[in-house]
GROMACS .gro file of C-alpha atoms in nm:
model
  166
    1LEU     CA    1  -4.567  -4.808   3.449
    2LEU     CA    2  -4.404  -4.543   3.679
    3GLU     CA    3  -4.045  -4.661   3.516
    4HIS     CA    4  -4.226  -4.584   3.127
    5GLU     CA    5  -4.294  -4.251   3.240
    6TYR     CA    6  -3.983  -4.145   3.455
    7HIS     CA    7  -3.782  -4.230   3.090
    8GLU     CA    8  -4.012  -4.020   2.892
    9GLY     CA    9  -3.969  -3.729   3.117
   10VAL     CA   10  -3.599  -3.762   3.110
   11SER     CA   11  -3.636  -3.777   2.734
   12ARG     CA   12  -3.841  -3.456   2.686
   13ALA     CA   13  -3.598  -3.281   2.925
   14ALA     CA   14  -3.310  -3.405   2.729
   15TRP     CA   15  -3.457  -3.290   2.418
   16GLY     CA   16  -3.549  -2.951   2.543
   17ALA     CA   17  -3.168  -2.909   2.665
   18ILE     CA   18  -3.048  -2.986   2.307
   19ALA     CA   19  -3.284  -2.760   2.134
   20ALA     CA   20  -3.191  -2.457   2.381
   21SER     CA   21  -2.842  -2.542   2.346
   22LEU     CA   22  -2.872  -2.530   1.972
   23LEU     CA   23  -3.069  -2.215   1.992
   24LEU     CA   24  -2.817  -2.034   2.211
   25ILE     CA   25  -2.564  -2.166   1.948
   26ALA     CA   26  -2.710  -2.029   1.658
   27LEU     CA   27  -2.756  -1.711   1.832
   28LEU     CA   28  -2.397  -1.680   1.946
   29VAL     CA   29  -2.301  -1.742   1.540
   30ALA     CA   30  -2.538  -1.461   1.439
   31GLN     CA   31  -2.385  -1.227   1.689
   32TYR     CA   32  -2.028  -1.310   1.589
   33GLY     CA   33  -2.149  -1.272   1.231
   34TYR     CA   34  -2.342  -0.922   1.315
   35VAL     CA   35  -2.047  -0.771   1.504
   36GLU     CA   36  -1.767  -0.911   1.263
   37ARG     CA   37  -1.964  -0.858   0.929
   38TYR     CA   38  -1.708  -0.624   0.790
   39ARG     CA   39  -1.406  -0.802   0.813
   40LEU     CA   40  -1.626  -1.172   0.701
   41ALA     CA   41  -1.787  -0.962   0.416
   42ALA     CA   42  -1.448  -0.979   0.234
   43VAL     CA   43  -1.474  -1.369   0.224
   44PRO     CA   44  -1.634  -1.442  -0.109
   45GLN     CA   45  -1.816  -1.725   0.019
   46LEU     CA   46  -1.966  -1.578   0.300
   47ARG     CA   47  -2.072  -1.249   0.149
   48PRO     CA   48  -2.384  -1.365   0.009
   49VAL     CA   49  -2.505  -1.485   0.357
   50LEU     CA   50  -2.388  -1.174   0.495
   51GLU     CA   51  -2.603  -0.977   0.243
   52PHE     CA   52  -2.909  -1.194   0.293
   53GLY     CA   53  -2.877  -1.135   0.659
   54CYS     CA   54  -2.824  -0.781   0.649
   55ARG     CA   55  -3.123  -0.733   0.420
   56GLN     CA   56  -3.322  -0.889   0.698
   57LEU     CA   57  -3.195  -0.722   0.992
   58GLY     CA   58  -3.159  -0.360   0.794
   59CYS     CA   59  -2.778  -0.356   0.871
   60ASP     CA   60  -2.504  -0.247   0.621
   61LEU     CA   61  -2.178  -0.380   0.453
   62PRO     CA   62  -1.911  -0.232   0.325
   63LEU     CA   63  -1.864  -0.242  -0.051
   64ARG     CA   64  -1.695  -0.526  -0.221
   65ARG     CA   65  -1.346  -0.467  -0.265
   66ASP     CA   66  -1.122  -0.621  -0.538
   67ILE     CA   67  -0.838  -0.372  -0.640
   68THR     CA   68  -0.707  -0.644  -0.918
   69GLN     CA   69  -0.997  -0.520  -1.115
   70VAL     CA   70  -0.869  -0.161  -1.094
   71GLU     CA   71  -0.672  -0.111  -1.410
   72ILE     CA   72  -0.466   0.185  -1.515
   73LEU     CA   73  -0.572   0.304  -1.857
   74GLU     CA   74  -0.327   0.587  -1.916
   75ARG     CA   75  -0.025   0.730  -1.712
   76GLU     CA   76   0.191   1.034  -1.717
   77VAL     CA   77   0.483   1.186  -1.511
   78ARG     CA   78   0.621   1.507  -1.646
   79ASP     CA   79   0.749   1.827  -1.464
   80HIS     CA   80   0.499   2.070  -1.360
   81PRO     CA   81   0.476   2.366  -1.597
   82ASN     CA   82   0.405   2.631  -1.337
   83VAL     CA   83   0.598   2.509  -1.005
   84ASP     CA   84   0.970   2.448  -0.968
   85ASP     CA   85   1.060   2.122  -0.796
   86ALA     CA   86   0.742   1.976  -0.883
   87LEU     CA   87   0.564   1.709  -1.081
   88LEU     CA   88   0.250   1.651  -1.235
   89ILE     CA   89   0.104   1.313  -1.231
   90ASN     CA   90  -0.192   1.227  -1.478
   91VAL     CA   91  -0.359   0.926  -1.466
   92SER     CA   92  -0.663   0.732  -1.560
   93PHE     CA   93  -0.808   0.412  -1.415
   94VAL     CA   94  -1.118   0.220  -1.469
   95ASN     CA   95  -1.308  -0.023  -1.235
   96GLN     CA   96  -1.354  -0.372  -1.456
   97ALA     CA   97  -1.528  -0.554  -1.176
   98GLY     CA   98  -1.860  -0.609  -1.247
   99PHE     CA   99  -1.955  -0.458  -0.924
  100VAL     CA  100  -1.949  -0.146  -0.714
  101GLN     CA  101  -1.620  -0.095  -0.504
  102PRO     CA  102  -1.450   0.181  -0.286
  103TYR     CA  103  -1.216   0.373  -0.473
  104PRO     CA  104  -0.887   0.294  -0.429
  105VAL     CA  105  -0.603   0.444  -0.241
  106PHE     CA  106  -0.351   0.544  -0.482
  107ALA     CA  107   0.045   0.481  -0.415
  108VAL     CA  108   0.312   0.646  -0.634
  109SER     CA  109   0.694   0.580  -0.597
  110PHE     CA  110   1.001   0.682  -0.746
  111SER     CA  111   1.305   0.457  -0.756
  112ASP     CA  112   1.669   0.500  -0.843
  113VAL     CA  113   1.871   0.300  -1.103
  114SER     CA  114   1.925   0.022  -0.866
  115GLY     CA  115   1.570  -0.005  -0.801
  116THR     CA  116   1.573   0.127  -0.439
  117PRO     CA  117   1.265   0.378  -0.362
  118VAL     CA  118   1.393   0.712  -0.310
  119ALA     CA  119   1.039   0.872  -0.228
  120ALA     CA  120   0.675   0.761  -0.230
  121ARG     CA  121   0.318   0.882  -0.178
  122ARG     CA  122  -0.018   0.757  -0.098
  123PHE     CA  123  -0.338   0.935  -0.192
  124ARG     CA  124  -0.686   0.875  -0.041
  125ALA     CA  125  -0.977   0.891  -0.297
  126ASP     CA  126  -1.066   1.206  -0.123
  127GLU     CA  127  -0.759   1.404  -0.178
  128TYR     CA  128  -0.727   1.296  -0.564
  129LEU     CA  129  -1.132   1.304  -0.657
  130PRO     CA  130  -1.323   1.606  -0.704
  131HIS     CA  131  -1.495   1.749  -0.358
  132ASN     CA  132  -1.844   1.705  -0.509
  133ARG     CA  133  -1.804   1.333  -0.562
  134ASP     CA  134  -1.995   1.118  -0.284
  135LEU     CA  135  -1.715   0.884  -0.226
  136ALA     CA  136  -1.970   0.624  -0.003
  137LYS     CA  137  -2.142   0.509  -0.337
  138GLY     CA  138  -1.825   0.377  -0.443
  139MET     CA  139  -1.683   0.343  -0.810
  140GLN     CA  140  -1.947   0.185  -1.019
  141ALA     CA  141  -1.890  -0.096  -1.244
  142GLY     CA  142  -1.691   0.018  -1.551
  143GLU     CA  143  -1.638   0.356  -1.424
  144ARG     CA  144  -1.376   0.544  -1.539
  145ALA     CA  145  -1.155   0.819  -1.317
  146GLN     CA  146  -0.918   1.063  -1.405
  147GLN     CA  147  -0.665   1.233  -1.156
  148MET     CA  148  -0.389   1.500  -1.177
  149LEU     CA  149  -0.209   1.523  -0.888
  150GLU     CA  150   0.107   1.744  -0.795
  151VAL     CA  151   0.421   1.595  -0.594
  152VAL     CA  152   0.747   1.715  -0.502
  153ASP     CA  153   0.989   1.640  -0.744
  154PRO     CA  154   1.209   1.348  -0.585
  155GLY     CA  155   1.546   1.452  -0.784
  156GLU     CA  156   1.760   1.326  -1.034
  157ARG     CA  157   1.821   1.006  -0.835
  158ALA     CA  158   1.457   0.902  -0.904
  159VAL     CA  159   1.476   0.769  -1.238
  160SER     CA  160   1.189   0.532  -1.255
  161PHE     CA  161   0.824   0.549  -1.119
  162GLN     CA  162   0.560   0.285  -1.001
  163PHE     CA  163   0.192   0.321  -0.963
  164ASP     CA  164  -0.011   0.078  -0.714
  165PHE     CA  165  -0.346   0.082  -0.602
  166LEU     CA  166  -0.398  -0.032  -0.236
   0.00000   0.00000   0.00000
């Protein structure tokens, strides 16, 4: 009879230790997910789990981002009508994604005949959008944005230009 009770006691203690270990592992995974949520939110398979967890905990996540869904609709580069050695860049683009995403960084580069870059410039959203626009709300699905930028003329070596979103 004593031997039977001893085995039951060890068995209960072992199950208690296993349960405590599993609970601690779950807490560690949850803590890691909370701390790394911004980085993990970029993984499409993990995003729904993080969104659910953040709704429960009241935490925030960055906006989803898929720069391939931002499409240029119109673009034009021309001499500035009022400033010597300057160009006007006029670009309109749209968020084709089915979700809100951050406004992209806009990059323009100029190349020579051989394709070698001779000048480049990046513009953050706060540099190309009107100052009254709330950047934290992001670019709505289907939203169209228009920008007119002034840049220094890279000179006669620049024969082509390229626009990118980063």
